mmCIF file with all atom_site columns, C-alpha atoms in Angstrom:
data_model
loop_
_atom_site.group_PDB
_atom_site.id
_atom_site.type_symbol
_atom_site.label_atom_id
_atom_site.label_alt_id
_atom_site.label_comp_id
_atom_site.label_asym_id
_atom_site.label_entity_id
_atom_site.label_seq_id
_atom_site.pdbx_PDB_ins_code
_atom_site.Cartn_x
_atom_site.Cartn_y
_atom_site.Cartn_z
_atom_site.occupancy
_atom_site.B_iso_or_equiv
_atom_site.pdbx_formal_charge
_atom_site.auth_seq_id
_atom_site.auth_comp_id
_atom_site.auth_asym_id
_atom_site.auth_atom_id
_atom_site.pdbx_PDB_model_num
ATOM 1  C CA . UNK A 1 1  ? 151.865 69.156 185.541 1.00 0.00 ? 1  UNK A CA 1
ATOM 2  C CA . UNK A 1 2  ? 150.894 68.760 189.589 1.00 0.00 ? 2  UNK A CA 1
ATOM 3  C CA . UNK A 1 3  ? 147.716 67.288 188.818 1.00 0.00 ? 3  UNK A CA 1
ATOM 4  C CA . UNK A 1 4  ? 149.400 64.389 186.201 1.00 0.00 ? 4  UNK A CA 1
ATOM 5  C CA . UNK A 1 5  ? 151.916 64.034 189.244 1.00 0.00 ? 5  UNK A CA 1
ATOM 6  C CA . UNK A 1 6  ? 148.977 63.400 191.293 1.00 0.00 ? 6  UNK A CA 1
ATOM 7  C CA . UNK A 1 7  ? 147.231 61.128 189.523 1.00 0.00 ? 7  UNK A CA 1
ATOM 8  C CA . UNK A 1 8  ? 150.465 58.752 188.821 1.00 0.00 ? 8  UNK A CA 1
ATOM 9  C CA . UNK A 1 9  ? 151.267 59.149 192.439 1.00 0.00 ? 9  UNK A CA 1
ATOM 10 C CA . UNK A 1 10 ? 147.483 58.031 193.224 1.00 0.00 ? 10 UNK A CA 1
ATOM 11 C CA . UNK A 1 11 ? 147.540 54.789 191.004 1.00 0.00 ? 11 UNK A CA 1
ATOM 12 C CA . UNK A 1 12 ? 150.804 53.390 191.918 1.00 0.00 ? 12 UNK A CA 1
ATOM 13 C CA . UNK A 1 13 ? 149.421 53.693 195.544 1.00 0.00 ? 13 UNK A CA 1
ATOM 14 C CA . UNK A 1 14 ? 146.426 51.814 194.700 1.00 0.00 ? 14 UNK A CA 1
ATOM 15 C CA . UNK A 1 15 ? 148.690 49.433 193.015 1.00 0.00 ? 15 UNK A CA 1
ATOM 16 C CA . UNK A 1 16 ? 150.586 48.610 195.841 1.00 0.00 ? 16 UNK A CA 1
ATOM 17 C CA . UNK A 1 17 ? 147.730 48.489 198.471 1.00 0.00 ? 17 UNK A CA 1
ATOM 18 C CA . UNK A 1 18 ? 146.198 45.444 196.358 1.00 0.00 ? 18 UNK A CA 1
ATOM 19 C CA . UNK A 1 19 ? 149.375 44.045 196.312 1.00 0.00 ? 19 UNK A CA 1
ATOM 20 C CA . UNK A 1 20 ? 149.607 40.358 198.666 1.00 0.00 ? 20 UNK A CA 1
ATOM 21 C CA . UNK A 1 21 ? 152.131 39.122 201.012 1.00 0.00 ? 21 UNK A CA 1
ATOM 22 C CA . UNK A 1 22 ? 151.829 35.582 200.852 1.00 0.00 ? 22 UNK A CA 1
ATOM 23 C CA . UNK A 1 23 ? 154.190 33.388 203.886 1.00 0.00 ? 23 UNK A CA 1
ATOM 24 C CA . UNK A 1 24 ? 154.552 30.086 203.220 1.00 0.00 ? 24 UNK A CA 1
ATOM 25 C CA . UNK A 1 25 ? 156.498 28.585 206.295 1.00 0.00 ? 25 UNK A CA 1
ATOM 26 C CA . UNK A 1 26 ? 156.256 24.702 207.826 1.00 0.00 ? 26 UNK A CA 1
ATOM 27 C CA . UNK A 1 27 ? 155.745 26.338 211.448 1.00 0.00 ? 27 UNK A CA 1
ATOM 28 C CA . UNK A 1 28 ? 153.364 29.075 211.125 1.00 0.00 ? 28 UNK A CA 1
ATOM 29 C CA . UNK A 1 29 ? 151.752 30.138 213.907 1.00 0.00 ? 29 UNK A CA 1
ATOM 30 C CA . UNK A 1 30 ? 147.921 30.515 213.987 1.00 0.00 ? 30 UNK A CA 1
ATOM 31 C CA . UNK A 1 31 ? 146.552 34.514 214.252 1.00 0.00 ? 31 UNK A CA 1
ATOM 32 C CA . UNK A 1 32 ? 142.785 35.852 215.812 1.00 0.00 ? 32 UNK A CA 1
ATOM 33 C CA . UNK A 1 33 ? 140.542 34.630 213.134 1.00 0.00 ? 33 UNK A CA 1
ATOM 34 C CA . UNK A 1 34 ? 142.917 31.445 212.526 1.00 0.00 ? 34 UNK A CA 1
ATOM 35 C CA . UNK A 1 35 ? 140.957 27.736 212.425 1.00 0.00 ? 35 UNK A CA 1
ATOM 36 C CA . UNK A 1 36 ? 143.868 26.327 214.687 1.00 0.00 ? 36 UNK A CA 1
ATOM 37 C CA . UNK A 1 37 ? 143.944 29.800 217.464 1.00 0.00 ? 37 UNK A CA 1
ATOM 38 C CA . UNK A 1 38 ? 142.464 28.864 219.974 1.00 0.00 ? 38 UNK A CA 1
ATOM 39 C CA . UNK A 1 39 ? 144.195 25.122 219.187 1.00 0.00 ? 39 UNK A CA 1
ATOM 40 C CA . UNK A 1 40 ? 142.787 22.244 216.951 1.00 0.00 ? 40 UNK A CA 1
ATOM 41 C CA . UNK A 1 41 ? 139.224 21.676 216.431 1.00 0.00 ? 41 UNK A CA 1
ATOM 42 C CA . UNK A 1 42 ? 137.279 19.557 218.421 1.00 0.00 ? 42 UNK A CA 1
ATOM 43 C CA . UNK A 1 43 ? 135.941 17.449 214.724 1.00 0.00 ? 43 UNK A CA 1
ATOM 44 C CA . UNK A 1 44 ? 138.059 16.140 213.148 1.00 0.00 ? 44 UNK A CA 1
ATOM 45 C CA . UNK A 1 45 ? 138.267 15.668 209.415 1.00 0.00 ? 45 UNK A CA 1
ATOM 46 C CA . UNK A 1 46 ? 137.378 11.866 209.163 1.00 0.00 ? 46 UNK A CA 1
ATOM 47 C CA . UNK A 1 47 ? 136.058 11.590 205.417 1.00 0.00 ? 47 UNK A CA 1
ATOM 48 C CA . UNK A 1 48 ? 139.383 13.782 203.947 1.00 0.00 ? 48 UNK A CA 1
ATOM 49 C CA . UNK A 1 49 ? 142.225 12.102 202.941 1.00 0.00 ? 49 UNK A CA 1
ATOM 50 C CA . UNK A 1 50 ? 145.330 12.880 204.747 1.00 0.00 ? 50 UNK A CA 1
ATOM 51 C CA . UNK A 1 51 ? 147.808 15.218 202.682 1.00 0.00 ? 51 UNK A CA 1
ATOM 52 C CA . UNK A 1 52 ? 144.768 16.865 201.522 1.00 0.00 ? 52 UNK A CA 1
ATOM 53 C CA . UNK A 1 53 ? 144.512 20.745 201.399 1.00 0.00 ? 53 UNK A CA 1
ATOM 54 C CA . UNK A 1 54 ? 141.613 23.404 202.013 1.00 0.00 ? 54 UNK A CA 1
ATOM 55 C CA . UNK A 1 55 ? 141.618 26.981 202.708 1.00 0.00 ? 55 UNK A CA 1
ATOM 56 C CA . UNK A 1 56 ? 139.962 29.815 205.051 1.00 0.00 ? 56 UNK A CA 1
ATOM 57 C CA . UNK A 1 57 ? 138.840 33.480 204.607 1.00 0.00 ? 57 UNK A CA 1
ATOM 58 C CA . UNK A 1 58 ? 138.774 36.037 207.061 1.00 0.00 ? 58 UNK A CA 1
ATOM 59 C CA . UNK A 1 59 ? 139.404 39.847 208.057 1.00 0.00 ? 59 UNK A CA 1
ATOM 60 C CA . UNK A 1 60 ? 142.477 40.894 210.429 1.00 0.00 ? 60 UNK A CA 1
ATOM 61 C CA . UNK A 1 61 ? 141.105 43.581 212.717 1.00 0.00 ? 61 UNK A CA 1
ATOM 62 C CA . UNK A 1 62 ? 142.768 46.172 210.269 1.00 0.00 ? 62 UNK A CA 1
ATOM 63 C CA . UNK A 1 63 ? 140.291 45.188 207.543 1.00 0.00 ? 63 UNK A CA 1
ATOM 64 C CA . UNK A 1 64 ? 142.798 43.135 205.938 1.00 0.00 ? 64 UNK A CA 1
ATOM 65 C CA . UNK A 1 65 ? 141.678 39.778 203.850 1.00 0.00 ? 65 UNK A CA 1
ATOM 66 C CA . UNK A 1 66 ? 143.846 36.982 205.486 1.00 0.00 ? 66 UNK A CA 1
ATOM 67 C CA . UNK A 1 67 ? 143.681 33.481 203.023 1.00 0.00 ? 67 UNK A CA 1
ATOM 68 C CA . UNK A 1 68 ? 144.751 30.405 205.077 1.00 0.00 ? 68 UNK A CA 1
ATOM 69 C CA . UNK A 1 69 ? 145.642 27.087 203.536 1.00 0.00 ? 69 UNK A CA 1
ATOM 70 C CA . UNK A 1 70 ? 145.617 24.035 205.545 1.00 0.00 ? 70 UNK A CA 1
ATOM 71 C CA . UNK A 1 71 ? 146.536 20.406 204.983 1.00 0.00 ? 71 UNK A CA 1
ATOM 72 C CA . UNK A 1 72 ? 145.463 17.541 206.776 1.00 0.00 ? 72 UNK A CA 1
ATOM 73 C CA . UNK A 1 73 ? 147.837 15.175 208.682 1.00 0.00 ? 73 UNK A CA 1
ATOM 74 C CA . UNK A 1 74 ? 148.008 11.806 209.547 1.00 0.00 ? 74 UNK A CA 1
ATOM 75 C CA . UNK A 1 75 ? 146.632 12.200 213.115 1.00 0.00 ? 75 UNK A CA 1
ATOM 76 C CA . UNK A 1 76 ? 143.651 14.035 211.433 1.00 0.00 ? 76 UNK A CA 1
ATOM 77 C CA . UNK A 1 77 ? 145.088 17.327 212.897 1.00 0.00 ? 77 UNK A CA 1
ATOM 78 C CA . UNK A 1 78 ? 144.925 20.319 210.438 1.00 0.00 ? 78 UNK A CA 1
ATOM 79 C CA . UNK A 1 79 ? 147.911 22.658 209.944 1.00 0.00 ? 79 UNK A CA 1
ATOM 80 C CA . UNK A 1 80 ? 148.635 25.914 208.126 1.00 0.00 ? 80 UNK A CA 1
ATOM 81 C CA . UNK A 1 81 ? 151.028 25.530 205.398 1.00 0.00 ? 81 UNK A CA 1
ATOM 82 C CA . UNK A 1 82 ? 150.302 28.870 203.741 1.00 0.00 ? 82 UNK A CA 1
ATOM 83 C CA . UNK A 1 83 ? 148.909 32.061 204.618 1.00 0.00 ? 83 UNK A CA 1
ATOM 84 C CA . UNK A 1 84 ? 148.134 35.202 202.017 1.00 0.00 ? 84 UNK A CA 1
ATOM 85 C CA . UNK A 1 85 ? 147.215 38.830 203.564 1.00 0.00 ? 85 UNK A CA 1
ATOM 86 C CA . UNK A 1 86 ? 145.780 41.101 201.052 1.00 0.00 ? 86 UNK A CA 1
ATOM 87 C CA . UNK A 1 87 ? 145.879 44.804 202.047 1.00 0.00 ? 87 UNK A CA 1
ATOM 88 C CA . UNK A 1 88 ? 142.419 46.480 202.191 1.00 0.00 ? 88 UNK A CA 1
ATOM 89 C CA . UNK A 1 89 ? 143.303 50.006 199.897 1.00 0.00 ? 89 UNK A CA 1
ATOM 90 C CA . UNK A 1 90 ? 140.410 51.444 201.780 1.00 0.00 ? 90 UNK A CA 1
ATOM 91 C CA . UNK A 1 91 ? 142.028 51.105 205.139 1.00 0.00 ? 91 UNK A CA 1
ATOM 92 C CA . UNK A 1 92 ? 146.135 50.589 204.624 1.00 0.00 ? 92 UNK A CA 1
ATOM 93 C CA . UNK A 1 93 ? 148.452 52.739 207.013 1.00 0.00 ? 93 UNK A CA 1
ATOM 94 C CA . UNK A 1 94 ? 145.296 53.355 209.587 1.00 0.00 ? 94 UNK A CA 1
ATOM 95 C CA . UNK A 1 95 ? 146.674 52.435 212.846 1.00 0.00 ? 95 UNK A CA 1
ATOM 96 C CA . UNK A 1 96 ? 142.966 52.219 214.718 1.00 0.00 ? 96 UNK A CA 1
#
């Protein structure tokens, strides 16, 4: 019986780790690794039209998967509308 109890234990915990937290917020702030951290880039999108949307991939410094989604406004500015974090299973609940 333990090792059934171990085993269910052991998939609903990789279950969860996959699991996303997607925050979708009008002011969200940029985080290391964000396009917009260090403020707006120096190009701007000139050939895009405004309103449009595109996304960025990276790694938090916890191994986590961060997906950004930006749209582009009228001053040719870009700004994060959406941001997913997807937990690595390998690493979740290290605090290094």
């Amino acid at each position: 019986m333990k090792a059934k109890s171990l085993i269910a234990v052991s998939i609903l915990a990789l279950a969860l780790a996959s699991c996303t937290t997607g925050i979708s917020s009008a002011n969200l702030e940029p985080i290391p690794g964000s396009i917009t951290y260090n403020g707006q880039p120096r190009t701007k999108l000139t050939k895009s039209p405004i309103g449009s949307t595109f996304t960025h991939n990276f790694r938090r410094w916890n191994g986590d998967r961060v997906i950004e989604t930006y749209q582009i406004q009228p001053d040719r500015s870009i700004k994060i509308i959406d941001r997913r974090i997807i937990r690595d299973w390998l690493t979740f609940g290290r605090d290094d």
